[in-house]
Coordinates of C-alpha atoms in Angstrom, one line a residue:
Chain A
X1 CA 93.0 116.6 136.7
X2 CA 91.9 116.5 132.9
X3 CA 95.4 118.3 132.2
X4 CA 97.3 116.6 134.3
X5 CA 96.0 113.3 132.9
X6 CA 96.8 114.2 129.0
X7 CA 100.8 115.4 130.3
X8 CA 100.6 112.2 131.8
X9 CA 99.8 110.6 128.9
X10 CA 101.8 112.5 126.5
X11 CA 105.0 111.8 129.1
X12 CA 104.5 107.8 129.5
X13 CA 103.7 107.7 125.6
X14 CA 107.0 109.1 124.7
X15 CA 109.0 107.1 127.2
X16 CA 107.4 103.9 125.4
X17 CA 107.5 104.8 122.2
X18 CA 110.9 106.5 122.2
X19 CA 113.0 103.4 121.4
X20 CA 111.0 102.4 118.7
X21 CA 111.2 106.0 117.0
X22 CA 114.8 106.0 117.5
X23 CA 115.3 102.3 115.9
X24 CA 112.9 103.4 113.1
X25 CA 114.5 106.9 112.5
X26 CA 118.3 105.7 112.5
X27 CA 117.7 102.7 109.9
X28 CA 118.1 105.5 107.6
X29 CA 121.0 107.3 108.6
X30 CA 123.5 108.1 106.1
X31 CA 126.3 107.3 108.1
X32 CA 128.2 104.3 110.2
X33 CA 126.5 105.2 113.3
X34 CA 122.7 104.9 114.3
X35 CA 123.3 107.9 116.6
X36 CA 121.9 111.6 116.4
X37 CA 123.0 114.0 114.6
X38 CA 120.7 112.2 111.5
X39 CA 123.6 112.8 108.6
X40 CA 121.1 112.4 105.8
X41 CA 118.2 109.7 104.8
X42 CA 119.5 106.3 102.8
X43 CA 117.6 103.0 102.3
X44 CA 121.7 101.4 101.7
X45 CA 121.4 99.9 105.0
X46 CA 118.2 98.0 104.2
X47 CA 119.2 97.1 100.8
X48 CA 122.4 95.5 102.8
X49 CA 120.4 93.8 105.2
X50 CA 118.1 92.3 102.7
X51 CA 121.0 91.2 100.6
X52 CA 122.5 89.6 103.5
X53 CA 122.2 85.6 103.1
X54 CA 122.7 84.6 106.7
X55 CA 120.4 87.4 107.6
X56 CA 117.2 85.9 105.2
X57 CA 118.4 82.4 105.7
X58 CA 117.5 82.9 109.5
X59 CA 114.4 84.8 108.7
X60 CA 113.1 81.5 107.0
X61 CA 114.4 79.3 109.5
X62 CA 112.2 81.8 112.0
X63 CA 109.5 81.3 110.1
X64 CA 110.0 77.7 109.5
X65 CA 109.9 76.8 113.3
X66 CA 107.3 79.2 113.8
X67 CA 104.6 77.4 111.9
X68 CA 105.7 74.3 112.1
X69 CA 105.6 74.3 116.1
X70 CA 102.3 76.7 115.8
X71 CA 101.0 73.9 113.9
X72 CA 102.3 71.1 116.3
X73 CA 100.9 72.6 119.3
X74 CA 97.7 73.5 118.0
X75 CA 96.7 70.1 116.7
X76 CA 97.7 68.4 120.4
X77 CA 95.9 71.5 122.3
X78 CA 92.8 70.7 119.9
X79 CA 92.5 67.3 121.0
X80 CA 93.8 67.6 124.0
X81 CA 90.9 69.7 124.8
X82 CA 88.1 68.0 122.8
X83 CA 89.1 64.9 124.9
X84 CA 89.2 66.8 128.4
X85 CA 85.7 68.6 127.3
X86 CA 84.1 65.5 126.2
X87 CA 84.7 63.1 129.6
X88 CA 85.6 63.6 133.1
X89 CA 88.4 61.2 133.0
X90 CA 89.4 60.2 136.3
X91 CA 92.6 62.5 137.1
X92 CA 91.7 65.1 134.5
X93 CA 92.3 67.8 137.2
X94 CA 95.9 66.6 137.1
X95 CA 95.9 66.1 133.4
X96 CA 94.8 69.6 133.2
X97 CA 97.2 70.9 135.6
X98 CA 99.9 69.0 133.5
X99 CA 99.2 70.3 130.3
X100 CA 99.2 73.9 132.0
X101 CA 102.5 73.5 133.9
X102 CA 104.9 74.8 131.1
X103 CA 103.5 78.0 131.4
X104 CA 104.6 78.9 134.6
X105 CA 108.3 77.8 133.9
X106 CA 111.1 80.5 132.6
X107 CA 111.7 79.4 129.1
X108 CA 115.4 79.2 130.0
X109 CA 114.9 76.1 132.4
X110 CA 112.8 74.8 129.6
X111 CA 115.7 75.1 127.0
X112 CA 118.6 74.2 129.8
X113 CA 116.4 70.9 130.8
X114 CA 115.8 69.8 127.1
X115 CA 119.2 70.6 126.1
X116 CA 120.5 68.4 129.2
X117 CA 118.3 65.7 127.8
X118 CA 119.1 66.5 124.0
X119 CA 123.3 66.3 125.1
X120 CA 122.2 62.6 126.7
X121 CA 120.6 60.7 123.8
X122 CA 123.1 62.3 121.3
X123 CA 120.4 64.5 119.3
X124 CA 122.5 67.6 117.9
X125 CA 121.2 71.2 118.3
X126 CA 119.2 71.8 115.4
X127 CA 116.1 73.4 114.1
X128 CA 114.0 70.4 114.8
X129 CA 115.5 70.6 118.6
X130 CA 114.5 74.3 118.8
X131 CA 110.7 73.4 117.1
X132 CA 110.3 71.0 120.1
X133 CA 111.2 73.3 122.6
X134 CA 108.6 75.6 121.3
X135 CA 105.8 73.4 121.3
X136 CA 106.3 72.6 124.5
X137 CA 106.4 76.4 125.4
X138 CA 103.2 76.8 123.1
X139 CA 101.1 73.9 123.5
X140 CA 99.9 75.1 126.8
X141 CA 98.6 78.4 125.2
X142 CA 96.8 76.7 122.6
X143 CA 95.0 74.1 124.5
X144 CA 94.1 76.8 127.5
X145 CA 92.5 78.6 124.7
X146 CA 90.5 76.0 122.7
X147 CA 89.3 74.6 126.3
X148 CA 88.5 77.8 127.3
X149 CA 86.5 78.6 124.0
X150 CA 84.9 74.9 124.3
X151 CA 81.1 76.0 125.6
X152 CA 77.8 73.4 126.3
X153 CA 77.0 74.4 122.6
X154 CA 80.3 73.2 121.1
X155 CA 79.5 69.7 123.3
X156 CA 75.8 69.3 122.4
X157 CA 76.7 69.8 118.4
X158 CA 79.8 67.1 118.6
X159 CA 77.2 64.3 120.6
X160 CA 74.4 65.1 117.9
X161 CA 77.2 64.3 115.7
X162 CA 78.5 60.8 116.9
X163 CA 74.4 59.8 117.6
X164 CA 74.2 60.7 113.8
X165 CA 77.2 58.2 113.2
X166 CA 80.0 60.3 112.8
X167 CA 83.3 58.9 113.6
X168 CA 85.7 60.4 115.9
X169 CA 88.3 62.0 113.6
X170 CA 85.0 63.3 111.5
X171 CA 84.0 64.7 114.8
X172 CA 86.7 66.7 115.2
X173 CA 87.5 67.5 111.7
X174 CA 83.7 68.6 110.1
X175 CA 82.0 69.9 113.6
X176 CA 84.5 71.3 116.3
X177 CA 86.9 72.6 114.0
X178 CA 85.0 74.8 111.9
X179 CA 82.8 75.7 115.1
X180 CA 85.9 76.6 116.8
X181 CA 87.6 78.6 114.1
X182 CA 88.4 81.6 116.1
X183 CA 89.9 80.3 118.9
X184 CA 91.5 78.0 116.9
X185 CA 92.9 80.6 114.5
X186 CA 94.1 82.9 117.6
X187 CA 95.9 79.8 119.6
X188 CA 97.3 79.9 116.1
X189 CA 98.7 82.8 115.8
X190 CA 99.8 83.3 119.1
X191 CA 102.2 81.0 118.8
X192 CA 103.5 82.1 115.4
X193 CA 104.0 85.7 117.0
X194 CA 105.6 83.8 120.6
X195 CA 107.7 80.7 118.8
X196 CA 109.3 83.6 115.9
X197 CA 110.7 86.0 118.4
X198 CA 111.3 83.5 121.2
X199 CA 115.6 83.7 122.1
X200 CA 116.5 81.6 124.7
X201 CA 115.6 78.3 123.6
X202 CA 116.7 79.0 120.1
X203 CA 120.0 80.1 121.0
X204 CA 120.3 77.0 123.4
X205 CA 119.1 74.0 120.9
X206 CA 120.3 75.8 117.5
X207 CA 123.8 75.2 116.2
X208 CA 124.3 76.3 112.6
X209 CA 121.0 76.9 111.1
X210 CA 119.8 79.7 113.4
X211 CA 116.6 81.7 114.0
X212 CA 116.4 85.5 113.8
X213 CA 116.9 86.4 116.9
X214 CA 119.7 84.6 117.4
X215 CA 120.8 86.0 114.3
X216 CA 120.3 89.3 115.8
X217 CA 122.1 88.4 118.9
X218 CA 125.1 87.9 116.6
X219 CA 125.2 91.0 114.7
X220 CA 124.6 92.6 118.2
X221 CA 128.4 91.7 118.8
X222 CA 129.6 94.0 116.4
X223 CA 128.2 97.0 117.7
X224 CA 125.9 99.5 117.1
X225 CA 125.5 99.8 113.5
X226 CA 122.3 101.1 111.2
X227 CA 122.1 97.6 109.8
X228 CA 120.7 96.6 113.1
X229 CA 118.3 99.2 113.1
X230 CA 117.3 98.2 109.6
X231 CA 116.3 94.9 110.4
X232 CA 115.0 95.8 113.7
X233 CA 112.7 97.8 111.4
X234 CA 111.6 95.5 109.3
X235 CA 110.8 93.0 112.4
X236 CA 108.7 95.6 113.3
X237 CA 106.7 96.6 110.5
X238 CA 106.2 93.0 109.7
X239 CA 104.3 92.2 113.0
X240 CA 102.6 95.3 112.6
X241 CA 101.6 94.4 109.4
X242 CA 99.9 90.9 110.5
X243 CA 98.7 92.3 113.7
X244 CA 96.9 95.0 111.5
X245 CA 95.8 92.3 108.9
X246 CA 94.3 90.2 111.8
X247 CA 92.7 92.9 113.8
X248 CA 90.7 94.0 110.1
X249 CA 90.0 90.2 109.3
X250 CA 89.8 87.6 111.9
X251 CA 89.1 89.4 114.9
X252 CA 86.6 91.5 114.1
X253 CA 84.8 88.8 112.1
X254 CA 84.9 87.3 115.5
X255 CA 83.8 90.1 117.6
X256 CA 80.3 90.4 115.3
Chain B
X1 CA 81.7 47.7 126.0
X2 CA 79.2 50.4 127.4
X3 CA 79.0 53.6 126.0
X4 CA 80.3 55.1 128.6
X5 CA 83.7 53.0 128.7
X6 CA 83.6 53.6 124.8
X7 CA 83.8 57.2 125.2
X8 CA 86.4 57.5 127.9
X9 CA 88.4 55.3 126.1
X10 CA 88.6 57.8 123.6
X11 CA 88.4 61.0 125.7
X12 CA 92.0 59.4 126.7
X13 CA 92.8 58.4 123.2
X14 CA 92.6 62.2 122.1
X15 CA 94.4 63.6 125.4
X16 CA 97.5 60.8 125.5
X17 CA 99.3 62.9 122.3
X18 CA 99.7 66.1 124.5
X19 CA 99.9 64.3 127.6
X20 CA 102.9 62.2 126.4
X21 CA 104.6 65.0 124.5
X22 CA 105.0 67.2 128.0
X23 CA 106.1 64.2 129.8
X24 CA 108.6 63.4 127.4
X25 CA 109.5 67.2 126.4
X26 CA 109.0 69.2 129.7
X27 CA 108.4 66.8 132.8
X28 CA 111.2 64.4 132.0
X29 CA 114.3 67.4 131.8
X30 CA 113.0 68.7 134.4
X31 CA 113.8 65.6 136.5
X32 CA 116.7 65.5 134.3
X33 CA 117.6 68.9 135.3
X34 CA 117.1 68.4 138.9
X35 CA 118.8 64.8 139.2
X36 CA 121.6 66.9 137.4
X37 CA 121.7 69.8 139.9
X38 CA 123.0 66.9 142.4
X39 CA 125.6 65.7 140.6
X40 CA 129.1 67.8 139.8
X41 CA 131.9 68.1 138.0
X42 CA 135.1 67.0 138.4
X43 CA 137.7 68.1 136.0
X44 CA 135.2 68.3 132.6
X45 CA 133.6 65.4 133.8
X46 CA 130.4 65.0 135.5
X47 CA 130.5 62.6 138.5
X48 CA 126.8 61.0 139.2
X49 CA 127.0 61.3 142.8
X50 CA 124.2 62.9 144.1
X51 CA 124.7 65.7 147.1
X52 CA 124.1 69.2 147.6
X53 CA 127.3 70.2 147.0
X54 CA 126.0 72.7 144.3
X55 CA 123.6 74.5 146.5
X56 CA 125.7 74.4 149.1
X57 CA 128.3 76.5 147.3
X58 CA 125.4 78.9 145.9
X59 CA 124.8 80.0 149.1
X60 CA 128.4 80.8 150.5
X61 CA 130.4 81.5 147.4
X62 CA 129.7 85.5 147.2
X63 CA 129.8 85.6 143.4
X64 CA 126.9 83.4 143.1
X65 CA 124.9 84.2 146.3
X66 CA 124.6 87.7 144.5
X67 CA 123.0 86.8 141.3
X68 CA 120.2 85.9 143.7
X69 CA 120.2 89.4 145.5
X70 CA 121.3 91.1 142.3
X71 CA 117.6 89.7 140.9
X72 CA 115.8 89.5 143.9
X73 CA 116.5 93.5 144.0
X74 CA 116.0 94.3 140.3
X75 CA 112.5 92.4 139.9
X76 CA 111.5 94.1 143.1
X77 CA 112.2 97.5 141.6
X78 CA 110.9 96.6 138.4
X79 CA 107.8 95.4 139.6
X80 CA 106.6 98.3 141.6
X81 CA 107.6 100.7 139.0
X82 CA 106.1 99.4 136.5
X83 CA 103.0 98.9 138.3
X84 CA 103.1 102.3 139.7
X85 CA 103.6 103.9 135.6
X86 CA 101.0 101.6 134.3
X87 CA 98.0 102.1 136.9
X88 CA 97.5 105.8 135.7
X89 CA 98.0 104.8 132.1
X90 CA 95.3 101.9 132.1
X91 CA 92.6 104.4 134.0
X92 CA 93.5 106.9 131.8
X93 CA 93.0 104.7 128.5
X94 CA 89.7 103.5 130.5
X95 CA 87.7 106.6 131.8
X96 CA 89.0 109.7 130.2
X97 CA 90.0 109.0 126.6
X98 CA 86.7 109.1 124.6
X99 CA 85.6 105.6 123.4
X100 CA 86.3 105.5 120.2
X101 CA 89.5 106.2 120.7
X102 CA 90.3 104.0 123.2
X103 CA 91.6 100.8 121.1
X104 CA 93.4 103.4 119.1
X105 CA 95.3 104.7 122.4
X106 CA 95.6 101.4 123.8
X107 CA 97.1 99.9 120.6
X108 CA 99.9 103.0 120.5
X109 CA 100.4 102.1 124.5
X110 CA 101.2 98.3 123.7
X111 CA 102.9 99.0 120.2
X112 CA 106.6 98.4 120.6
X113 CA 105.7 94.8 122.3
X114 CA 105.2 94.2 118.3
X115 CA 109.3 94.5 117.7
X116 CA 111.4 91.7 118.6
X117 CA 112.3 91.4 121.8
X118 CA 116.1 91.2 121.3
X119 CA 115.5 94.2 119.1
X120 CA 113.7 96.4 122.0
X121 CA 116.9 95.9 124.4
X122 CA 118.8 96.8 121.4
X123 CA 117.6 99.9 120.5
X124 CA 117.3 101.1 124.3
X125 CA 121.2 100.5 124.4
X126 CA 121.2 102.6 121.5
X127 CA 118.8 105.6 123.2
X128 CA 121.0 105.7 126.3
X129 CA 124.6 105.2 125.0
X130 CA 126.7 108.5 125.6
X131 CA 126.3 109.2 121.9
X132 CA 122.3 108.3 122.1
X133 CA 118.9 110.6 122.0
X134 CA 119.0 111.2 125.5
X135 CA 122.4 112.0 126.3
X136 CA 122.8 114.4 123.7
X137 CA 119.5 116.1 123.9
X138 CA 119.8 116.8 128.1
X139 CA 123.1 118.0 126.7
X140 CA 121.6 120.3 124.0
X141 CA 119.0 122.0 126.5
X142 CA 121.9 122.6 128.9
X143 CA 121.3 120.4 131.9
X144 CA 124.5 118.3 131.3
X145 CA 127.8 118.8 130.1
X146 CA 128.9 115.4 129.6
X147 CA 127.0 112.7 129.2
X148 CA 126.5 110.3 132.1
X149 CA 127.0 106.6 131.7
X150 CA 123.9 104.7 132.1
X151 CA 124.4 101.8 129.9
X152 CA 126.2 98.6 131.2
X153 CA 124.4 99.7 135.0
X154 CA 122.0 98.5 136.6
X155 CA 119.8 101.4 135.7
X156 CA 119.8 101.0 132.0
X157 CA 119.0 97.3 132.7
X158 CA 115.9 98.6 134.9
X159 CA 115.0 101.0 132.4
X160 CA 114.2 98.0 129.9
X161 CA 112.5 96.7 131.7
X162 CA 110.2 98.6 133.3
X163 CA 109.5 99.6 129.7
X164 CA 108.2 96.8 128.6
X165 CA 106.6 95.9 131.3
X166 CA 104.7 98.5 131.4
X167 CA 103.6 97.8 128.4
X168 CA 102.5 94.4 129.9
X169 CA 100.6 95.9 132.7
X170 CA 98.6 97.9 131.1
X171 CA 96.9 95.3 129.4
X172 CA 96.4 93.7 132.3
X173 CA 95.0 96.5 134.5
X174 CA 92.9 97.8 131.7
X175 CA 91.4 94.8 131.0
X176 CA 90.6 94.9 134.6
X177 CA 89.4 98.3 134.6
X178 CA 86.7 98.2 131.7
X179 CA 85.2 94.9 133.6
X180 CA 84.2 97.3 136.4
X181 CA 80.9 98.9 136.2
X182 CA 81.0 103.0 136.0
X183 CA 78.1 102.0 139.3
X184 CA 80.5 101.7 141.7
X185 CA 82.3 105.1 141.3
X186 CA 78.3 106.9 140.8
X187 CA 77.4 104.7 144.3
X188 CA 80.4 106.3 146.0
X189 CA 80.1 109.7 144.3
X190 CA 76.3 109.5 145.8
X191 CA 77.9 109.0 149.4
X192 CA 79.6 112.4 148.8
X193 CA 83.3 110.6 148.1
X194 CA 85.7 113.3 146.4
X195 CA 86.7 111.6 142.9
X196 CA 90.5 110.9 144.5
X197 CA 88.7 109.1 147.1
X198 CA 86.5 107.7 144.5
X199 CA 90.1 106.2 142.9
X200 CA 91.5 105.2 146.1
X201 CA 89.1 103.3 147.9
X202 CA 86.7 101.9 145.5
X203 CA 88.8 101.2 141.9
X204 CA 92.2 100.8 142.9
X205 CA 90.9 98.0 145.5
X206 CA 88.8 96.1 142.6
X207 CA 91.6 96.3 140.2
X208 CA 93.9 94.2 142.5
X209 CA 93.1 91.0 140.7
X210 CA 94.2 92.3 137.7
X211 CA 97.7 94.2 139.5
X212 CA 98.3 91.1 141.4
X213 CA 98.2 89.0 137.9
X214 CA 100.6 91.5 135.9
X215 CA 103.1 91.9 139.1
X216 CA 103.4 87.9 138.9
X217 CA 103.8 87.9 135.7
X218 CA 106.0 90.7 135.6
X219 CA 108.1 89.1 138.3
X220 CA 108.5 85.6 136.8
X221 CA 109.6 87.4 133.3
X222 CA 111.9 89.6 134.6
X223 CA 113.2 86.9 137.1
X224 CA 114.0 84.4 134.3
X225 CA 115.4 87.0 131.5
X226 CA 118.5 86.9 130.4
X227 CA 118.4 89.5 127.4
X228 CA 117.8 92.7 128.5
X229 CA 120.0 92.7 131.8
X230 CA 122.5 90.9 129.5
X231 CA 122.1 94.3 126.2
X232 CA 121.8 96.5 128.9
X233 CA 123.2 95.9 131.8
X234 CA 126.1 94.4 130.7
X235 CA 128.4 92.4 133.1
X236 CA 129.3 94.4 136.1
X237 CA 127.0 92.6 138.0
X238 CA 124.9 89.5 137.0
X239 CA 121.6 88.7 137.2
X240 CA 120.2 84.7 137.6
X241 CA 119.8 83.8 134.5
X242 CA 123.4 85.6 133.3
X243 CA 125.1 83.4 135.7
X244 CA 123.3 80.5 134.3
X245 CA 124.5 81.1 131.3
X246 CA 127.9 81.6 131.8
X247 CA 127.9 78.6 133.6
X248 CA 126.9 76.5 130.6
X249 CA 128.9 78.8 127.9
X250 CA 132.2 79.3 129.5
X251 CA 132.8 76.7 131.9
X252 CA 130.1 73.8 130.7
X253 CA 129.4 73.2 134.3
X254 CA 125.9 71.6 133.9
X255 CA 125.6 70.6 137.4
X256 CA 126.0 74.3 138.6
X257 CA 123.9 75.8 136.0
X258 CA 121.0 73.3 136.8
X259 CA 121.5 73.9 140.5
X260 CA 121.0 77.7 139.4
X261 CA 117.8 77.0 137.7
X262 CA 116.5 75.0 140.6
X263 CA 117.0 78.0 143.2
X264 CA 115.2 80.6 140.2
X265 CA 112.7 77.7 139.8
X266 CA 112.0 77.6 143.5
X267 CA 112.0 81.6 143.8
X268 CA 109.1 82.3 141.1
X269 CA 107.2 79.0 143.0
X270 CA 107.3 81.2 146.1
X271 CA 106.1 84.6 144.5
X272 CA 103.3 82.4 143.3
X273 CA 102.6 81.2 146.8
X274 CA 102.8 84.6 148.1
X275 CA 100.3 85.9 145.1
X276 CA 97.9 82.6 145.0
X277 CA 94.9 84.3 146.7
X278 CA 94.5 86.2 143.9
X279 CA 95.3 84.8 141.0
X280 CA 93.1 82.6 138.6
X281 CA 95.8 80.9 136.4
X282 CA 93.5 78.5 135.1
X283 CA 91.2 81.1 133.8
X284 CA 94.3 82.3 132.0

């Protein structure tokens, strides 16, 4: 069983990490085609794609939405969820439920139904479209989390506060935040990672400036080419990158 | 005002932002969408009469009735795959691989779900083309002596996905699986249970929650995707969410491609019925 567990293992971890080697591997072919046999090693291809204006142009669009729907979402979750912690309004099962319902919807009848909406009241596909679309898709996720994270403690500390005089806003801003820092920092950076590589939505709501992956999409067109696999590349390493950063910093700060 | 009234008021006060930006954002094209779904076009022109002359033609127009049975059958096959690849995987990570190594393993497990996702269908089109890694190498070792074309079928689409799903459902079943106290298995190891039946009858049961959640999951994802069967599988037959889109790009029939999104809409509502009794969305 021990032996037929580590083939297993060994089997299953090439199938998944096979594409990824392959993406990596061919970036750096020396040739027009990101196919075997590996012709030689260049970095040309990724000196092309990082010279390419459309190319970085969408990478800061991508990051643009990112954080500016991250940051959207998170400040409605946060109060969103300080309010539904702090009273049982009547209905707050529904307003719960509400809140939650995005989630469970593909993001493509999210983007078709906004678009439909967007067409009727004459606002133009656009980065700001595409940012709405995304807090809508992330603003579930970050209030699910801060609610979640939102114990007795957390309650007791922000009444303490308001007997003590606090106002609302000071409430929130000197006592729950900082209290909540974790939860509020992963709801955070969820997003980022979900809103910067979302497709659909972008490539419905986005015209002229586009997102990466859209970007992508485009250059998809064209073919296989090591260009592709260059930027796929990069993608990649940057998300490893602030995955790594995150699991060494925040996480396990929070896990102590 | 009381106190209480006071902070009610203000419970509301905090809620209304979020509250107001899903009604205006999400609940309000949805009605959209579905008010839309009735209507239909005439010429390029969309004719606000409601009926259900949309559905109607989704269920007896062949072309379109398919994209339902097209991914109907491809989430059904993805599904189970993925769930049977993943099971072994998770109890793998969970029992046998010594514990500090664990997060390690499981980290290398989930690692490509760190590429973009238009990226990941990309570079499997690239893997399975004729020219790709696995063409050439079967053909290297001698078990093929021409490549055979997997890309732009349905298989190649399936392959996608079951990769990354996978992916998914590990995390879901391991998570499951390190909840479990190691007492159960030593209780049923006690009553003289072989370790298979150990597996069988005691983890694989408790670990249901945590299959049921990444199947449901797995099944509205794939359901509603329109990348990877659109890299991958190309157009020889489409999927849901490929019709939907063609709808909108090529003819800008609105009407037909909200009807479309109604009856995926109304699928993924059923799974969901069908998987309620175990799943704990809002502990999500």
């Amino acid at each position: 069983m021990r032996y037929l567990s580590w083939a297993y293992m060994a089997v299953i971890y090439l199938f998944i990490l096979l594409p990824v080697g392959a993406l990596v591997l061919f970036s750096f072919q020396d040739g027009r085609l990101p196919v075997p046999p590996l012709k030689g090693v260049t970095l040309d291809w990724y000196a092309k794609v990082l010279a390419d204006r459309d190319l970085m142009a969408a990478l800061g669009n991508s990051f643009l939405v990112a954080i500016g729907s991250s940051a959207v979402a998170l400040v409605l979750g946060f109060m969103a969820a300080s309010g539904l912690s702090r009273v049982v309004l009547p209905g707050s099962v529904l307003m719960r439920g509400l809140l939650i319902a995005p989630m469970t919807v593909s993001y493509l009848i999210i983007g078709l139904g906004l678009l439909q909406v967007f067409n009727t009241v004459g606002v133009r596909p656009s980065l700001m479209a595409t940012g709405i679309g995304h807090v809508v898709i992330n603003l579930p996720l970050c209030f699910s989390i801060i609610y979640a994270a939102m114990g007795e403690h957390q309650r007791n500390a922000m009444r303490a506060a308001r007997d003590l005089g606090a106002r609302e806003w000071q409430v929130l801003a000197l006592i729950s935040a900082p209290m909540l820092a974790p939860a509020l920092a992963a709801a955070f950076f969820l997003s980022v990672t979900f809103s910067w590589d979302e497709f659909i939505i972008a490539f419905l709501l986005t015209r002229f400036d586009v997102t990466l992956p859209v970007e992508i999409w485009s250059m998809l067109r064209s073919g296989l080419s090591p260009a592709t696999n260059a930027i796929g590349s990069l993608v990649f390493l940057v998300s490893i990158a602030v995955i790594v950063t995150l699991e060494l910093t925040l996480f396990r700060k929070a896990r102590k | 005002m009381s106190i209480e009234r006071l902070e009610r008021r203000q419970g509301a006060a905090l809620v209304a932002p979020a509250l107001i930006w899903t009604i205006a954002f999400f609940v309000l094209p949805f009605a959209a969408m579905i008010w839309m779904s009735l209507t239909h076009m005439e010429g390029r022109q969309v004719v606000n009469e409601p009926g259900f002359g949309n559905y109607l033609r989704i269920f007896t127009d062949p072309s379109l009735f398919r994209g339902i049975v097209v991914s109907l059958e491809i989430t059904s096959i993805v599904t189970v795959l993925s769930v049977i690849l993943a099971w072994p995987l998770a109890w793998i990570i969970a029992t046998r691989v010594p514990e500090r190594w664990r997060r390690l393993a499981l980290l290398l497990a989930v690692l490509p779900f760190w590429t973009s996702y238009v990226v990941r269908s990309y570079s499997w089109a690239l893997v399975l083309g004729e020219n790709g890694i696995v063409m050439q190498s079967l053909i290297q070792i001698g078990l093929l002596d021409t490549p055979i074309q997997i890309m732009a079928t349905r298989a190649a689409t399936i392959i996608g996905f079951v990769h990354f799903f996978v992916m998914l459902l590990t995390l879901t079943i391991y998570s499951n699986l390190v909840q479990l106290s190691p007492n159960y298995a030593r209780a049923a190891e006690d009553l003289g249970a072989s370790r298979w039946q150990v597996i069988r009858l005691v983890i694989l049961p408790l670990t249901l929650p945590g299959v049921v959640t990444g199947a449901f999951l797995t099944f509205v994802l794939c359901m509603g995707d329109y990348i990877t069967p659109q890299i991958l599988g190309g157009n020889s037959e489409l999927t849901l969410p490929q019709l939907i889109m063609l709808q909108l790009g090529r003819r800008g029939d609105y009407p037909m491609a909200s009807a479309l999104a109604v009856v995926l809409m109304v699928l993924v509502t059923l799974a969901y019925a069908g998987c309620a009794r175990w799943l704990k969305m809002e502990r999500v």
